[in-house]
Tab-separated table of C-alpha atoms in Angstrom:
chain	number	residue	atom	x	y	z
A	6	ILE	CA	15.205	0.041	7.893
A	7	LEU	CA	12.321	0.833	10.204
A	8	GLN	CA	14.585	2.849	12.499
A	9	GLU	CA	15.674	4.901	9.500
A	10	ALA	CA	12.038	5.268	8.422
A	11	TYR	CA	11.192	6.527	11.908
A	12	GLU	CA	14.019	9.051	11.777
A	13	ALA	CA	12.785	10.273	8.380
A	14	PHE	CA	9.083	10.264	9.343
A	15	PRO	CA	8.720	10.530	13.137
A	16	GLU	CA	5.124	11.676	12.709
A	17	TYR	CA	4.296	8.074	11.778
A	18	GLY	CA	6.084	6.644	14.798
A	19	SER	CA	3.076	4.666	15.999
A	20	ALA	CA	2.538	2.936	12.648
A	21	ILE	CA	6.255	2.231	12.311
A	22	ALA	CA	6.384	0.854	15.881
A	23	ASP	CA	3.427	-1.448	15.115
A	24	LEU	CA	5.228	-2.734	12.037
A	25	SER	CA	8.459	-3.176	13.981
A	26	ASN	CA	6.641	-5.130	16.694
A	27	GLU	CA	5.114	-7.397	14.043
A	28	ILE	CA	8.554	-8.047	12.546
A	29	LYS	CA	9.912	-8.896	16.020
A	30	TRP	CA	6.961	-11.195	16.683
A	31	ILE	CA	7.514	-12.964	13.358
A	32	GLY	CA	11.192	-13.457	14.177
A	33	ASN	CA	10.378	-14.853	17.614
A	34	GLU	CA	7.477	-17.002	16.428
A	35	TRP	CA	8.979	-18.435	13.244
A	36	GLY	CA	12.672	-18.057	13.946
A	37	THR	CA	14.914	-15.790	11.977
A	38	LYS	CA	16.631	-18.695	10.211
A	39	LYS	CA	13.335	-20.058	8.849
A	40	ILE	CA	12.203	-16.580	7.722
A	41	ASP	CA	15.608	-15.946	6.129
A	42	ASN	CA	15.387	-19.263	4.242
A	43	MET	CA	11.863	-18.470	3.060
A	44	VAL	CA	12.976	-15.023	1.844
A	45	LYS	CA	15.956	-16.551	0.019
A	46	LEU	CA	13.612	-19.048	-1.645
A	47	GLY	CA	11.218	-16.231	-2.572
A	48	LEU	CA	14.044	-14.221	-4.105
A	49	PHE	CA	15.357	-17.283	-5.958
A	50	THR	CA	11.940	-18.132	-7.408
A	51	GLY	CA	11.181	-14.495	-8.159
A	52	THR	CA	8.075	-14.317	-5.978
A	53	MET	CA	9.696	-11.719	-3.706
A	54	ARG	CA	11.701	-9.800	-6.273
A	55	GLY	CA	10.934	-6.102	-6.147
A	56	LEU	CA	9.766	-6.210	-2.539
A	57	SER	CA	11.416	-4.258	0.252
A	58	THR	CA	13.115	-6.264	2.996
A	59	ILE	CA	10.185	-5.484	5.294
A	60	GLU	CA	7.698	-6.758	2.701
A	61	GLN	CA	9.785	-9.903	2.245
A	62	VAL	CA	9.643	-10.762	5.959
A	63	ILE	CA	5.896	-10.123	6.124
A	64	SER	CA	5.361	-12.190	2.959
A	65	ALA	CA	7.414	-15.070	4.347
A	66	ALA	CA	5.278	-15.156	7.488
A	67	TYR	CA	1.940	-14.770	5.708
A	68	PRO	CA	2.324	-16.383	2.263
A	69	SER	CA	-1.362	-16.776	1.368
A	70	GLN	CA	-2.053	-13.137	2.287
A	71	ALA	CA	1.048	-12.127	0.304
A	72	LEU	CA	-0.408	-13.815	-2.779
A	73	ALA	CA	-3.677	-11.945	-2.276
A	74	ILE	CA	-1.937	-8.583	-1.786
A	75	ASN	CA	0.146	-9.201	-4.909
A	76	ASN	CA	-2.963	-10.098	-6.896
A	77	ALA	CA	-4.663	-6.925	-5.627
A	78	ARG	CA	-1.670	-4.862	-6.679
A	79	ASN	CA	-1.668	-6.424	-10.151
A	80	GLU	CA	-5.396	-5.716	-10.516
A	81	SER	CA	-4.840	-2.143	-9.373
A	82	ASP	CA	-1.953	-1.620	-11.800
A	83	LYS	CA	-4.002	-3.003	-14.690
A	84	LEU	CA	-7.078	-0.916	-13.889
A	85	THR	CA	-5.067	2.257	-13.271
A	86	TYR	CA	-3.532	1.954	-16.715
A	87	GLU	CA	-6.910	1.195	-18.275
A	88	ILE	CA	-8.578	4.258	-16.703
A	89	TYR	CA	-5.755	6.823	-16.706
A	90	ASN	CA	-3.514	5.512	-19.507
A	91	GLN	CA	-0.513	5.638	-17.167
A	92	GLU	CA	1.030	3.522	-14.437
A	93	GLY	CA	0.064	5.841	-11.608
A	94	ASN	CA	3.587	6.336	-10.307
A	95	ASN	CA	3.381	10.121	-9.975
A	96	VAL	CA	1.641	12.121	-7.267
A	97	ASP	CA	-1.563	12.716	-9.192
A	98	VAL	CA	-5.050	11.276	-9.295
A	99	ALA	CA	-3.880	8.096	-11.063
A	100	ASN	CA	-1.566	7.406	-8.125
A	101	ALA	CA	-4.401	8.093	-5.696
A	102	PHE	CA	-6.631	5.649	-7.576
A	103	LYS	CA	-3.872	3.031	-7.665
A	104	HIS	CA	-3.335	3.142	-3.884
A	105	ILE	CA	-7.017	3.315	-2.971
A	106	TYR	CA	-8.032	0.513	-5.321
A	107	TRP	CA	-5.099	-1.694	-4.268
A	108	SER	CA	-6.040	-1.351	-0.614
A	109	ALA	CA	-9.774	-1.725	-1.243
A	110	TYR	CA	-9.315	-4.869	-3.343
A	111	ALA	CA	-6.901	-6.396	-0.823
A	112	THR	CA	-9.186	-5.541	2.095
A	113	SER	CA	-12.097	-7.268	0.389
A	114	LYS	CA	-9.936	-10.399	0.041
A	115	ILE	CA	-7.838	-10.549	3.248
A	116	GLY	CA	-9.318	-7.934	5.592
A	117	ALA	CA	-8.214	-4.509	6.725
A	118	GLU	CA	-5.610	-5.605	9.285
A	119	TYR	CA	-3.546	-7.694	6.874
A	120	THR	CA	-3.938	-5.055	4.177
A	121	LYS	CA	-2.680	-2.369	6.553
A	122	LEU	CA	0.247	-4.587	7.533
A	123	PHE	CA	1.285	-5.179	3.917
A	124	THR	CA	0.713	-1.636	2.672
A	125	ASN	CA	2.569	-0.139	5.643
A	126	ALA	CA	5.388	-2.629	5.004
A	127	HIS	CA	5.458	-1.330	1.442
A	128	GLU	CA	5.390	2.377	2.327
A	129	PHE	CA	7.867	2.246	5.210
A	130	GLY	CA	10.012	-0.428	3.577
A	131	TRP	CA	10.544	1.940	0.655
A	132	TYR	CA	10.588	5.103	2.803
A	133	MET	CA	13.585	6.457	0.831
A	134	GLU	CA	11.276	7.026	-2.169
A	135	ASN	CA	9.420	9.661	-0.175
A	136	LYS	CA	12.201	10.895	2.111
A	137	ASN	CA	12.625	14.099	0.131
A	138	ASN	CA	8.894	14.446	-0.418
A	139	PRO	CA	7.074	13.867	2.882
A	140	GLU	CA	3.806	14.964	1.283
A	141	ALA	CA	3.996	11.892	-0.974
A	142	MET	CA	4.229	9.622	2.085
A	143	LYS	CA	1.253	11.423	3.623
A	144	MET	CA	-0.660	11.005	0.362
A	145	ASP	CA	0.079	7.282	0.019
A	146	LEU	CA	-0.786	6.453	3.641
A	147	HIS	CA	-4.018	8.462	3.456
A	148	ASN	CA	-5.074	6.836	0.188
A	149	ASN	CA	-4.256	3.359	1.512
A	150	GLN	CA	-6.528	4.090	4.474
A	151	ARG	CA	-9.316	5.279	2.150
A	152	GLY	CA	-9.004	1.972	0.309
A	153	ARG	CA	-9.317	-0.052	3.502
A	154	ILE	CA	-12.475	1.850	4.404
A	155	ILE	CA	-13.990	1.243	0.969
A	156	GLY	CA	-12.961	-2.422	0.978
A	157	GLN	CA	-14.728	-2.943	4.299
A	158	ASN	CA	-17.919	-1.233	3.214
A	159	TYR	CA	-18.505	-2.220	-0.413
A	160	PRO	CA	-18.550	-5.510	-2.330
A	161	LEU	CA	-15.701	-6.449	-4.646
A	162	HIS	CA	-17.741	-5.999	-7.836
A	163	ARG	CA	-18.393	-2.323	-6.945
A	164	LEU	CA	-14.901	-1.281	-5.909
A	165	GLU	CA	-13.918	0.474	-9.124
A	166	GLU	CA	-17.079	2.580	-9.069
A	167	ASP	CA	-16.780	3.374	-5.368
A	168	VAL	CA	-13.096	4.309	-5.569
A	169	LEU	CA	-13.851	6.680	-8.445
A	170	LYS	CA	-16.738	8.186	-6.452
A	171	ASP	CA	-14.460	8.569	-3.422
A	172	ILE	CA	-11.919	10.476	-5.509
A	173	ALA	CA	-14.589	12.671	-7.116
A	174	SER	CA	-16.115	13.339	-3.681
A	175	GLY	CA	-12.852	14.848	-2.476
A	176	ASN	CA	-11.686	12.060	-0.173
A	177	ALA	CA	-8.381	11.212	-1.853
A	178	PHE	CA	-5.058	13.016	-1.534
A	179	VAL	CA	-3.014	14.184	-4.512
A	180	ILE	CA	-0.007	16.491	-4.601
A	181	LYS	CA	-0.643	19.931	-6.019
A	182	ASN	CA	1.976	22.702	-5.779
A	183	GLY	CA	4.052	20.525	-3.455
A	184	LYS	CA	1.274	19.938	-0.890
A	185	SER	CA	-1.055	17.016	-0.430
A	186	VAL	CA	-4.581	18.236	-1.045
A	187	LEU	CA	-7.967	16.588	-1.222
A	188	THR	CA	-9.310	15.851	-4.671
A	189	THR	CA	-12.226	17.805	-6.042
A	190	PRO	CA	-14.966	16.910	-8.548
A	191	GLU	CA	-12.738	18.048	-11.434
A	192	TRP	CA	-10.837	14.775	-10.971
A	193	ARG	CA	-13.656	12.658	-12.315
A	194	SER	CA	-12.183	10.130	-14.699
A	195	ARG	CA	-15.089	8.416	-16.463
């Protein structure tokens, strides 16, 4: 999967190589049989349903961080719908908010390195979603990074406000006319 992701997005070769090295380390450290059994259990219980294979391996190796990243994603989904009245699955400001808030919330709980590991596992594990739209991959990775920065610099109780300010300040990427562009103040939501 990661080789295919690299072929589709060679410009992210370094990030993909880091993820690949982590997967190799996990296999060597934990043993592929143990990881495979943990993934099978996760799929059976439903805790890993909907995750890419890459996300499943990372989740098997780091279960407490996986719970935190999942909780952050659920919080982000809920808040995105509350603010934008949509799920944030397009390439607009709601999607930007969803990615930034998810990463910021997760970073505040488990730190930037684990958040980067999980969000990169998500983006590159599902690379096919963006294969025909490389600007969407660029947008998601940029917005995930913005979230990690916010999560490192602001307390959890201020994240919603600071993510919205970040978007209104022009720091988030959205897709407009097929290109990823920085947001502008017109994207204020509240």
